PDB file of C-alpha atoms in Angstrom:
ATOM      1  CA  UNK A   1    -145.814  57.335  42.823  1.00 52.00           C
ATOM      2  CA  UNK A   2    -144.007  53.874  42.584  1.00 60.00           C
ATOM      3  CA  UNK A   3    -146.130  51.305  41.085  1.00 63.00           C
ATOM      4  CA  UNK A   4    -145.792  48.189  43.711  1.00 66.00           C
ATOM      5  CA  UNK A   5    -146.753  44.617  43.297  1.00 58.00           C
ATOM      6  CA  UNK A   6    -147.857  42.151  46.088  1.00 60.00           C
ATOM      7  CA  UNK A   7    -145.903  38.658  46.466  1.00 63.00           C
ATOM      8  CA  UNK A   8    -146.311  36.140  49.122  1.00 68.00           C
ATOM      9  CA  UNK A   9    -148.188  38.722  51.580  1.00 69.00           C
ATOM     10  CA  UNK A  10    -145.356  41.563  50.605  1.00 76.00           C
ATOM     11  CA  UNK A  11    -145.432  44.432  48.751  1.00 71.00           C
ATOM     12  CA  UNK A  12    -142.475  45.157  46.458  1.00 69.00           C
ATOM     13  CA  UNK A  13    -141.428  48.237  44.132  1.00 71.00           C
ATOM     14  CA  UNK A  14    -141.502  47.556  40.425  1.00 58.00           C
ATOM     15  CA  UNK A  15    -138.267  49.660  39.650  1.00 57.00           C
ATOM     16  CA  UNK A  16    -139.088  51.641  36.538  1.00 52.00           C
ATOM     17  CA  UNK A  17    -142.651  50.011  35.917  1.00 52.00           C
ATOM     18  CA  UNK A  18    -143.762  51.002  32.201  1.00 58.00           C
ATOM     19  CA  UNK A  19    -147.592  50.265  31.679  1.00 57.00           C
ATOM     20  CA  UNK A  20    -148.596  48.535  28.396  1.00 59.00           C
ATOM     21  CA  UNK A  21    -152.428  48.287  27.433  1.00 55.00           C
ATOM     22  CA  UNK A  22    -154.139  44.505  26.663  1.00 55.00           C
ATOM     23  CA  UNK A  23    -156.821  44.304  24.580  1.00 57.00           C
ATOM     24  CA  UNK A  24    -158.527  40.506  23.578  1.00 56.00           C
ATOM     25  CA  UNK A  25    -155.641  38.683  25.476  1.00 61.00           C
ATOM     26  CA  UNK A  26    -152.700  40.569  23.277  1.00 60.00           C
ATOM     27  CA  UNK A  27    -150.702  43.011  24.205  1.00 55.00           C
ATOM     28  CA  UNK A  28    -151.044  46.320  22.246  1.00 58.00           C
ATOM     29  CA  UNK A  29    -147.371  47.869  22.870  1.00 61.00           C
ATOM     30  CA  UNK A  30    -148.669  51.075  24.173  1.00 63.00           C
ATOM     31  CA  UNK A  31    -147.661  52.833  27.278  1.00 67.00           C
ATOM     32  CA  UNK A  32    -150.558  54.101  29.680  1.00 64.00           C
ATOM     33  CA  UNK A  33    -149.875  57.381  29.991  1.00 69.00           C
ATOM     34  CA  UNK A  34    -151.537  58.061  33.438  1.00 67.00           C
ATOM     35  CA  UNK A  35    -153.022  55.183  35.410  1.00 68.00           C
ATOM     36  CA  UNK A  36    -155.242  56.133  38.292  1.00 67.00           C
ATOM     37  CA  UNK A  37    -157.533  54.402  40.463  1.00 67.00           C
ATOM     38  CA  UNK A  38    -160.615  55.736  41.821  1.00 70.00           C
ATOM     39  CA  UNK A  39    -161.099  55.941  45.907  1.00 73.00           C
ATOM     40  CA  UNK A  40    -164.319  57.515  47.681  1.00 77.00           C
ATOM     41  CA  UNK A  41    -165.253  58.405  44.032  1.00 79.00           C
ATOM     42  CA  UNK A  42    -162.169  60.211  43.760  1.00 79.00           C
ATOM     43  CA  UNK A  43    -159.336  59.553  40.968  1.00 78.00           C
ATOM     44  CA  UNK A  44    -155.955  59.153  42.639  1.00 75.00           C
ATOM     45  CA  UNK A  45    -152.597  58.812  40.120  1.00 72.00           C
ATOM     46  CA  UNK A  46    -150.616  55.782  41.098  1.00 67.00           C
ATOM     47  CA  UNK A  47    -148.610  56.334  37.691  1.00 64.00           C
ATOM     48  CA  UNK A  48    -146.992  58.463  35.004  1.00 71.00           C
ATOM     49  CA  UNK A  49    -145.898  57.239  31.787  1.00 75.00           C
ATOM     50  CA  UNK A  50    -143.297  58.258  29.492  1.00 86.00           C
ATOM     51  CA  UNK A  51    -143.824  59.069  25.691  1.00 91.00           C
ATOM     52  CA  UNK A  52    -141.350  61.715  24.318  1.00 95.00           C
ATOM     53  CA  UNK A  53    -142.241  63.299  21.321  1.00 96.00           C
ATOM     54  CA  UNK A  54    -140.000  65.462  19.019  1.00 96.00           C
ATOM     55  CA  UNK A  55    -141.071  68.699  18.131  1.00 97.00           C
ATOM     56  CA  UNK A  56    -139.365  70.796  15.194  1.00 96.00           C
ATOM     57  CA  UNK A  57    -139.561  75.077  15.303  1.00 97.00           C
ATOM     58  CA  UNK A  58    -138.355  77.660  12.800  1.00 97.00           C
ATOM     59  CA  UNK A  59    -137.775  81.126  14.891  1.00 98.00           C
ATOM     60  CA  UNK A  60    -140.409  83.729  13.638  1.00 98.00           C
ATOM     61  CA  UNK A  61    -138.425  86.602  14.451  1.00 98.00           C
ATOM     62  CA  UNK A  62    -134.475  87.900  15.026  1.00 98.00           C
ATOM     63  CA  UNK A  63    -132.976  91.118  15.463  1.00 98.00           C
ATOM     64  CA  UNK A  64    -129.248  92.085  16.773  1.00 98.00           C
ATOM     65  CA  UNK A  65    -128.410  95.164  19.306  1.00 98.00           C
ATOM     66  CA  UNK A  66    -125.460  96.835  20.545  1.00 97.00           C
ATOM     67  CA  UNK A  67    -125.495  98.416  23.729  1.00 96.00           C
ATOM     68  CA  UNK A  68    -129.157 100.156  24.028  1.00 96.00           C
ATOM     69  CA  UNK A  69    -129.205 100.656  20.016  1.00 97.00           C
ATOM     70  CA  UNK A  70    -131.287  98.188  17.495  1.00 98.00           C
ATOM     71  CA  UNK A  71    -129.304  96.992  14.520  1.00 97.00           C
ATOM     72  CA  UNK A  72    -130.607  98.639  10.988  1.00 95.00           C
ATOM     73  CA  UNK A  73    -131.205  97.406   7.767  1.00 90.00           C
ATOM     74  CA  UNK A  74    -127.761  99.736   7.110  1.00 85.00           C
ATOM     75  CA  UNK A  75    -125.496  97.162   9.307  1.00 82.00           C
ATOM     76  CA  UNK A  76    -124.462  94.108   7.539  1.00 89.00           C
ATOM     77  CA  UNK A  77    -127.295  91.614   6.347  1.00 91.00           C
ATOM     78  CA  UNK A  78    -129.668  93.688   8.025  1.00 95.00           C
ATOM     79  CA  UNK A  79    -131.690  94.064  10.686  1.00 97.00           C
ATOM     80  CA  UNK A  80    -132.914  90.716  11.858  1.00 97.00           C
ATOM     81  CA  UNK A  81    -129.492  89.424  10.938  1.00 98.00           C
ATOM     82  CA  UNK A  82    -128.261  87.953  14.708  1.00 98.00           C
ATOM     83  CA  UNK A  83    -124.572  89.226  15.180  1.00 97.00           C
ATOM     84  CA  UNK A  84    -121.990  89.358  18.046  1.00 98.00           C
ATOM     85  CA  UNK A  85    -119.171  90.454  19.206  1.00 98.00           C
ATOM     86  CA  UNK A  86    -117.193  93.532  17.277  1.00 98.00           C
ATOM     87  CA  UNK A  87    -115.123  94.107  14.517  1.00 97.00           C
ATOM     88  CA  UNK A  88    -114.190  97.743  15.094  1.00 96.00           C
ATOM     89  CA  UNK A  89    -114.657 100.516  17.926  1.00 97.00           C
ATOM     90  CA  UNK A  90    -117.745 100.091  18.787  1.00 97.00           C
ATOM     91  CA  UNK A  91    -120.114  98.290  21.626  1.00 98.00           C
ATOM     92  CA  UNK A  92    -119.946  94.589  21.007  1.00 98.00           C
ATOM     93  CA  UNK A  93    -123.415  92.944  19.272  1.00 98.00           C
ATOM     94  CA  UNK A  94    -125.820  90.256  20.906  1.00 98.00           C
ATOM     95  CA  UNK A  95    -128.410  88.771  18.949  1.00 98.00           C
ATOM     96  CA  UNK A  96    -131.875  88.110  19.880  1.00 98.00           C
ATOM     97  CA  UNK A  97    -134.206  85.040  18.508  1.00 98.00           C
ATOM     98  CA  UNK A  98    -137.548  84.193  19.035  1.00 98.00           C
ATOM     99  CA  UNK A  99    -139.427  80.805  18.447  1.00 98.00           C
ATOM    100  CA  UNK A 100    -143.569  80.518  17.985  1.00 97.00           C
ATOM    101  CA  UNK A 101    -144.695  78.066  16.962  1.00 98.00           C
ATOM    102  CA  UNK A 102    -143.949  74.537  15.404  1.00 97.00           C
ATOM    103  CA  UNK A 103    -144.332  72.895  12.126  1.00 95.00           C
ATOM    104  CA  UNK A 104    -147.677  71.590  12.628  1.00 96.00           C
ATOM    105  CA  UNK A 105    -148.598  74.841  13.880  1.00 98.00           C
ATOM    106  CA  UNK A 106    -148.983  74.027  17.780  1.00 98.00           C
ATOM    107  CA  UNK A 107    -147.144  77.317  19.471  1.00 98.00           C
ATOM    108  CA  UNK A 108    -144.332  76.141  22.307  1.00 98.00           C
ATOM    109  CA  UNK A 109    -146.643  77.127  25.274  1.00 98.00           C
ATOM    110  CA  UNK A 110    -149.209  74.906  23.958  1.00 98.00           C
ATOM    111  CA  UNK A 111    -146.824  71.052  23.490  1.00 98.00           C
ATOM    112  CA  UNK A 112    -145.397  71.985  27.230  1.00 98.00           C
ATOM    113  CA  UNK A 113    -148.447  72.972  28.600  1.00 97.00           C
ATOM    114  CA  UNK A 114    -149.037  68.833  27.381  1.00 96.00           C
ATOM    115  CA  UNK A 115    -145.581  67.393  27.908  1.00 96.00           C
ATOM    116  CA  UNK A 116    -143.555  69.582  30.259  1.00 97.00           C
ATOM    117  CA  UNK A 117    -140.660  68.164  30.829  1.00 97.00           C
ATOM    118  CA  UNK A 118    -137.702  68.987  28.071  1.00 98.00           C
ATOM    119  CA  UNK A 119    -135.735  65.393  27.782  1.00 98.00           C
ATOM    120  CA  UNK A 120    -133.392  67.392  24.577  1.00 97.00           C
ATOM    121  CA  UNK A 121    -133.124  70.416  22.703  1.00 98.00           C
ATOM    122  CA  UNK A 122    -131.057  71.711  19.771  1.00 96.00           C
ATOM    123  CA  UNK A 123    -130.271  75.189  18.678  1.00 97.00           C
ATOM    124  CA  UNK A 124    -128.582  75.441  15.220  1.00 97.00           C
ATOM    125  CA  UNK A 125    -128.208  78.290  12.681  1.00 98.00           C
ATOM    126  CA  UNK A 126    -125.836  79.144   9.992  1.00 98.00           C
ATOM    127  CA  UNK A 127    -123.064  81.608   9.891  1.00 98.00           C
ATOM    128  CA  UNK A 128    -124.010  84.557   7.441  1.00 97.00           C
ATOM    129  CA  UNK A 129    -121.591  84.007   4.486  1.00 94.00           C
ATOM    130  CA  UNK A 130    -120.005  87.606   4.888  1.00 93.00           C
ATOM    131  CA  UNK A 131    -118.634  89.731   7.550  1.00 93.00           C
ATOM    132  CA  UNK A 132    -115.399  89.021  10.083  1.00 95.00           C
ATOM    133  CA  UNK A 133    -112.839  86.572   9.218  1.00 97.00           C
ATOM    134  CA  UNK A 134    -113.320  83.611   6.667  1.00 96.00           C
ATOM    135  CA  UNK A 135    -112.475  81.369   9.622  1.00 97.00           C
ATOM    136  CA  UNK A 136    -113.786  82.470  12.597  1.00 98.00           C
ATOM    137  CA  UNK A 137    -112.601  81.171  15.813  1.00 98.00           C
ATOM    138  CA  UNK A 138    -114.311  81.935  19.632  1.00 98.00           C
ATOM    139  CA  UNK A 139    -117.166  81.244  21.317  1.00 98.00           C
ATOM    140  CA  UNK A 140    -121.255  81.318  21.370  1.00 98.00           C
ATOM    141  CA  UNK A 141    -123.551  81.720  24.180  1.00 98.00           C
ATOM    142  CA  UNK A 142    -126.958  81.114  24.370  1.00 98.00           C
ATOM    143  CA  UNK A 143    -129.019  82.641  27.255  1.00 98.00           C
ATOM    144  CA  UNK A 144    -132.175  84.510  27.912  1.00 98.00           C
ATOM    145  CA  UNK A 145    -133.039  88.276  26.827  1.00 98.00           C
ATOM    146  CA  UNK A 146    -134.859  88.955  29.911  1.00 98.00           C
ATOM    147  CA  UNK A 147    -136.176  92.311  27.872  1.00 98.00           C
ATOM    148  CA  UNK A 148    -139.017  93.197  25.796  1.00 98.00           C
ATOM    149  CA  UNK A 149    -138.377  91.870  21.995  1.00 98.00           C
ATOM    150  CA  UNK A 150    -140.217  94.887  20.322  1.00 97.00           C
ATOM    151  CA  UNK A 151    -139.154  97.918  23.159  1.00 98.00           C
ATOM    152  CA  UNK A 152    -138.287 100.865  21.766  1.00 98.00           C
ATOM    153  CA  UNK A 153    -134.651 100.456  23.241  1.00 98.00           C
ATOM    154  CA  UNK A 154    -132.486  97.614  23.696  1.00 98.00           C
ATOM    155  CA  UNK A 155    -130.227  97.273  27.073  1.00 98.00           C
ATOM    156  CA  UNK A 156    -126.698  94.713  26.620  1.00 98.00           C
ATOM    157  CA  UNK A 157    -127.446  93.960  30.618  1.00 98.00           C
ATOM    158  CA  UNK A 158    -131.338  92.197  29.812  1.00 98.00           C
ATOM    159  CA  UNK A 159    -129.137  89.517  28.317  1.00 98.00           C
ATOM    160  CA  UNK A 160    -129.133  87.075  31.307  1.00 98.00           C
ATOM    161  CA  UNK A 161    -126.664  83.917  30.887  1.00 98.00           C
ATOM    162  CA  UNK A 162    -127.045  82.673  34.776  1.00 98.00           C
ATOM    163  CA  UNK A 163    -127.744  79.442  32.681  1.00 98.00           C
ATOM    164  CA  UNK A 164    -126.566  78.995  29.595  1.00 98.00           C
ATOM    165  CA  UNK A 165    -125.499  77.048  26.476  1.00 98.00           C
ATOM    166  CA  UNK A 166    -122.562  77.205  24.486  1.00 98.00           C
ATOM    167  CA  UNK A 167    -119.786  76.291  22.300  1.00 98.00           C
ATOM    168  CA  UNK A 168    -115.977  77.468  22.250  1.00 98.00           C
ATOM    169  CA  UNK A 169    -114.427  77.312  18.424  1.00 98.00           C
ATOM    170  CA  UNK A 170    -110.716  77.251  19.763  1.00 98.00           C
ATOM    171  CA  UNK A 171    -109.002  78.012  16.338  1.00 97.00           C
ATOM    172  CA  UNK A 172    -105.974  75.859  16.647  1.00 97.00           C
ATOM    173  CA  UNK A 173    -104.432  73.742  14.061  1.00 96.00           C
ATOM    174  CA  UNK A 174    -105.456  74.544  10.500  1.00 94.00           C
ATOM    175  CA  UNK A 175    -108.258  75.967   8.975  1.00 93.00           C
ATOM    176  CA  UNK A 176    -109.631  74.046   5.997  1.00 92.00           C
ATOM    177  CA  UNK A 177    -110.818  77.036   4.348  1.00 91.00           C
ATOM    178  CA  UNK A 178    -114.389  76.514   3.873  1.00 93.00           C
ATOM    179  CA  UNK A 179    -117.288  74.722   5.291  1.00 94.00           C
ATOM    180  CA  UNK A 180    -115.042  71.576   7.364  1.00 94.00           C
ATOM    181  CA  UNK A 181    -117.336  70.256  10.661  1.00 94.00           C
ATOM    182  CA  UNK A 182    -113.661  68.811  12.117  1.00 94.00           C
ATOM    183  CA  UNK A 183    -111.458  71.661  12.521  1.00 95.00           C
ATOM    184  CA  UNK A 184    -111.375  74.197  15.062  1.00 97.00           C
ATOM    185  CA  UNK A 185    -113.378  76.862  13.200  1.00 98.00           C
ATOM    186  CA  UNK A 186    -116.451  78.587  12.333  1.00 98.00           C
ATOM    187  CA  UNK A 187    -116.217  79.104   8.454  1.00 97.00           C
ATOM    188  CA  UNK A 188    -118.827  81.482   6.361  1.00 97.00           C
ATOM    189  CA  UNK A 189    -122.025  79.370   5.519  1.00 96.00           C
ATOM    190  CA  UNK A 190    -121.449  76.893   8.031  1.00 97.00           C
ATOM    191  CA  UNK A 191    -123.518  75.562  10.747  1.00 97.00           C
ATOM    192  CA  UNK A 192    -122.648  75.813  14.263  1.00 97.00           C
ATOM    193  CA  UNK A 193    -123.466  71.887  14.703  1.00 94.00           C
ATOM    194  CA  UNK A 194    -122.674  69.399  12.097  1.00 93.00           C
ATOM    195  CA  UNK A 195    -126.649  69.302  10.335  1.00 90.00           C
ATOM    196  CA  UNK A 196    -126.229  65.859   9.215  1.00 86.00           C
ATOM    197  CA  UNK A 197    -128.992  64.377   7.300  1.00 83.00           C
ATOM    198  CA  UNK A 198    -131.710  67.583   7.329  1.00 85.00           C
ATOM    199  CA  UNK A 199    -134.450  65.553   8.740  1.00 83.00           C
ATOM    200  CA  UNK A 200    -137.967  68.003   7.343  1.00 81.00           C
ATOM    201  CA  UNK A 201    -135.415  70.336   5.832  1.00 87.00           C
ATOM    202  CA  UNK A 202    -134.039  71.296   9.784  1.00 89.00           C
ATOM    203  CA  UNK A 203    -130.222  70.440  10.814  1.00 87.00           C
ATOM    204  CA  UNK A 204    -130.047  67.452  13.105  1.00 81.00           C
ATOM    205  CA  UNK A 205    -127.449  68.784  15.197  1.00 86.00           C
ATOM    206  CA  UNK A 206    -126.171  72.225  16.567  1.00 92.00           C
ATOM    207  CA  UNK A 207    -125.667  73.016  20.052  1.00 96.00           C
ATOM    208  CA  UNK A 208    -127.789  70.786  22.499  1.00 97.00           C
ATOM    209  CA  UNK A 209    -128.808  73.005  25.280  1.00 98.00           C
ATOM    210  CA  UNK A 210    -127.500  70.581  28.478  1.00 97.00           C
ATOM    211  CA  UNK A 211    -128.136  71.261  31.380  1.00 97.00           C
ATOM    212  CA  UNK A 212    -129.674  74.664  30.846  1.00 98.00           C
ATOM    213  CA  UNK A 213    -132.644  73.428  28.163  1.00 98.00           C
ATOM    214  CA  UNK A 214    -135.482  73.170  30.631  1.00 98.00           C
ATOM    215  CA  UNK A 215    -134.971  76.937  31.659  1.00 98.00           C
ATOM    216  CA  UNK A 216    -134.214  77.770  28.323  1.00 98.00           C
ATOM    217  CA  UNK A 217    -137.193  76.032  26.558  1.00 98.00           C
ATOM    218  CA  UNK A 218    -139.481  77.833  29.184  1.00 98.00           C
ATOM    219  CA  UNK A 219    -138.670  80.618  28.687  1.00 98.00           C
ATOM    220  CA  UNK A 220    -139.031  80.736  24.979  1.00 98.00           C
ATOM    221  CA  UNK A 221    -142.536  80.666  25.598  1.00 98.00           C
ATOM    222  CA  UNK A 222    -142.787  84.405  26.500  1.00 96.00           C
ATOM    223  CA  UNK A 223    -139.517  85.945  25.632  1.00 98.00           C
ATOM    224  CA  UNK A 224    -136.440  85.856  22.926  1.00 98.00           C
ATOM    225  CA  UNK A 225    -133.082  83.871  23.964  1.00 98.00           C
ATOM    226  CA  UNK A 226    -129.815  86.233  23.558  1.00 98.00           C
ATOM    227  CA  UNK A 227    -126.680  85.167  21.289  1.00 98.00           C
ATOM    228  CA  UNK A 228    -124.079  86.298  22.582  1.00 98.00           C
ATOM    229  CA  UNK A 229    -119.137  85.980  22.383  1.00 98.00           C
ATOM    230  CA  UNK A 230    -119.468  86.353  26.144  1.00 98.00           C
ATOM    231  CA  UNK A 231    -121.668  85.412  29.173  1.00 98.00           C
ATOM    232  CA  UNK A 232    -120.452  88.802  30.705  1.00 98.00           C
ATOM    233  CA  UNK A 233    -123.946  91.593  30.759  1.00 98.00           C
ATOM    234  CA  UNK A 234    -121.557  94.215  32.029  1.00 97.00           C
ATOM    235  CA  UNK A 235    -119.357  97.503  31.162  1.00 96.00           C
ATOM    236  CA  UNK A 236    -116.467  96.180  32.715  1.00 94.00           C
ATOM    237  CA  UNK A 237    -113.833  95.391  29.416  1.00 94.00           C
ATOM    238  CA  UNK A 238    -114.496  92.246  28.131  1.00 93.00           C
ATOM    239  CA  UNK A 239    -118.594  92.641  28.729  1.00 98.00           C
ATOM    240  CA  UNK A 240    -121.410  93.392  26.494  1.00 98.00           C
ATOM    241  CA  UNK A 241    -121.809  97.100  27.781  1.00 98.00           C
ATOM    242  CA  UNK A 242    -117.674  97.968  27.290  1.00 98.00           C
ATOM    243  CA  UNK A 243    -117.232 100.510  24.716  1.00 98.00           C
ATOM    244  CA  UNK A 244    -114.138 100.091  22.949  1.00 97.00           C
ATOM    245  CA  UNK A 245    -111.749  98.956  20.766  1.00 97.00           C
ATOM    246  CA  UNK A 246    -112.468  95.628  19.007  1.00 98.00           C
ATOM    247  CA  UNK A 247    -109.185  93.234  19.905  1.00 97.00           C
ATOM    248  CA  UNK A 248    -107.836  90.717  17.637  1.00 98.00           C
ATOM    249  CA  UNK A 249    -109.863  87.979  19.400  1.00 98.00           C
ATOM    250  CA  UNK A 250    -112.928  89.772  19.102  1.00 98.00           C
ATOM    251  CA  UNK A 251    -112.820  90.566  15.650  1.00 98.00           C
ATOM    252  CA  UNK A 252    -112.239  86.432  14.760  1.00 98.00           C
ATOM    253  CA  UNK A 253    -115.336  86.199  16.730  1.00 98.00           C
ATOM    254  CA  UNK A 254    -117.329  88.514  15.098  1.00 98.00           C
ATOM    255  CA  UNK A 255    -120.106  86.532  13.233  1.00 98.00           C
ATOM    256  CA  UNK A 256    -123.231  87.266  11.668  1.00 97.00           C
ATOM    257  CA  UNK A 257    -125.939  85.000  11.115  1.00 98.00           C
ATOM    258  CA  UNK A 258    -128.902  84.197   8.518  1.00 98.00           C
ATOM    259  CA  UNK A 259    -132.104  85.638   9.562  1.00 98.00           C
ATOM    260  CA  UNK A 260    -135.469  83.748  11.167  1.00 98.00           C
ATOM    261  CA  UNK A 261    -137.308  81.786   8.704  1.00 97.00           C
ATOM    262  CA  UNK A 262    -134.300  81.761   5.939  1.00 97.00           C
ATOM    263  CA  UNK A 263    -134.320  79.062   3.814  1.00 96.00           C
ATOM    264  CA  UNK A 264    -131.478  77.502   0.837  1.00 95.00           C
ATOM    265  CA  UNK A 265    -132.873  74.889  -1.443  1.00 92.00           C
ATOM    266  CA  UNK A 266    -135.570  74.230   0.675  1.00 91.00           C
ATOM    267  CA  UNK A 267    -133.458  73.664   3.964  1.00 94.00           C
ATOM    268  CA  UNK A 268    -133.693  76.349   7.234  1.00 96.00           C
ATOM    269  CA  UNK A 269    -130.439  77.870   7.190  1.00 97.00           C
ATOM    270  CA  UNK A 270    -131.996  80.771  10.311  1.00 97.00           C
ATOM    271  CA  UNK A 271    -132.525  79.690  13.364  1.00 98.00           C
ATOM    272  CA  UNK A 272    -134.343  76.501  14.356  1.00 97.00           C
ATOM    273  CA  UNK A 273    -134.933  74.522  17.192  1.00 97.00           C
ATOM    274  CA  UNK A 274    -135.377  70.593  17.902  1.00 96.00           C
ATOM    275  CA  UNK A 275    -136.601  69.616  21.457  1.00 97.00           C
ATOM    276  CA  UNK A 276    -137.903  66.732  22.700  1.00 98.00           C
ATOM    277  CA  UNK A 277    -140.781  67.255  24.914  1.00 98.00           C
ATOM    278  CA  UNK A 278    -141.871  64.468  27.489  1.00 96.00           C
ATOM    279  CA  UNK A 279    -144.448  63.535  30.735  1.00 92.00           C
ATOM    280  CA  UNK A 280    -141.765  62.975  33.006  1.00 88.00           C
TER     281      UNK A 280
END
């Protein structure tokens, strides 16, 4: 509801009215979250305040999945090592990641059940530092595993990616060889967002979710997202259920990644995300 003023007899709209508390004739700086006023002994909100808070998650749990078949602590890194695409004949992988609860211990449902609105959020993990080409080149998707986490079976088409994150690695120009945040490649050990300055041990950056974070935050609360090389769920060639013959592109493509909860001198090198949670 617009918060409106009344000058010379007329009301006017105070465009993008903030509230600020005053206690003993000073002015305390902080925003009133809700202000309501109370008619026929009824409270009635006439305004809702802003005050973002960031919120910083480690993922309790990944796994990776082929087709309808769970990865094994036989495949490389294991079995809650994330991993797409395919290196060989095979169906190509899609990883699966789960996030709980934050640093302070508040799980996800709880801080949006409070602030609702996702104003940012950033996914970042690090590339496994084995497996598929030393410079990788391709893409990442992140959507939602509309499937059980824990089933028995696995299905490539519960990975839904009707909104989605992403980022395309286009491999051209020169590879520097090793961890390098300004060529066109995904290198072994290296973060799929530059992590800057490790803020409480978590990379600053990584891919920001855009336009699809609200649904993607959401549904974190009750279900895993899904990593996948393509947004395609299908068994036509080219999708997630196509049986085949790994191509050249696929195999540059073909990452794994460090596991939920993995940590290198004290720094989450698994999957983390940073969202910023708001009223409004």
């Amino acid at each position: 509801m617009p918060i409106k003023v009344k000058v010379g007899g007329t009301y006017r709209t105070v465009p993008n009215a903030d509230l600020f508390l005053k206690q003993s004739n000073s002015y305390t700086g902080n925003p009133v979250i809700g202000g309501y006023v109370k008619v026929n002994n009824v409270y009635k909100q006439f305004h809702q305040g802003s005050d973002p808070v960031t919120y910083y998650f480690v993922a309790n749990a990944s796994k990776a999945a082929r087709g309808v078949s769970w990865k094994t602590s036989s495949n490389q890194g294991g079995a809650d090592y994330p991993q797409i695409s395919r290196y060989i004949e095979s169906y190509p992988w899609f990883g699966l990641v789960t996030f709980a609860n934050d640093t302070s211990g508040v799980s996800l449902s709880s801080r949006l059940a409070t602030r609702p609105v996702v104003t940012s959020a950033y996914f970042n993990i690090q590339r496994w530092n084995d497996g598929g080409f030393g410079s990788g080149y391709g893409n990442l998707y992140i959507g939602r595993y509309m499937g059980s986490f824990t089933a028995s079976t696995p299905h490539h088409g519960n990975c839904n990616f009707s909104s989605y994150a992403g980022k395309h690695w286009s491999g051209s120009g020169s590879s520097a060889g090793s961890v390098n945040y300004s060529d066109n490649f995904l290198y072994r050990g290296e973060f799929i967002g530059n992590p800057g300055s490790f803020p409480n041990g978590f990379a600053e950056g990584g891919i920001e979710l855009g336009s699809a974070r609200q649904i993607l935050v959401d549904h974190l609360k009750t279900g895993p997202i899904c990593l996948s090389h393509t947004t395609d769920n299908g068994s036509s060639s080219g999708g997630l259920g196509h049986y085949g013959s790994a191509t050249y592109a696929q195999q540059a493509n073909y990452w794994n990644f460090w596991p939920a909860g993995y940590t290198a001198f004290g720094l989450n090198i698994g999957p983390t995300l940073v969202v910023t949670l708001d009223y409004v």
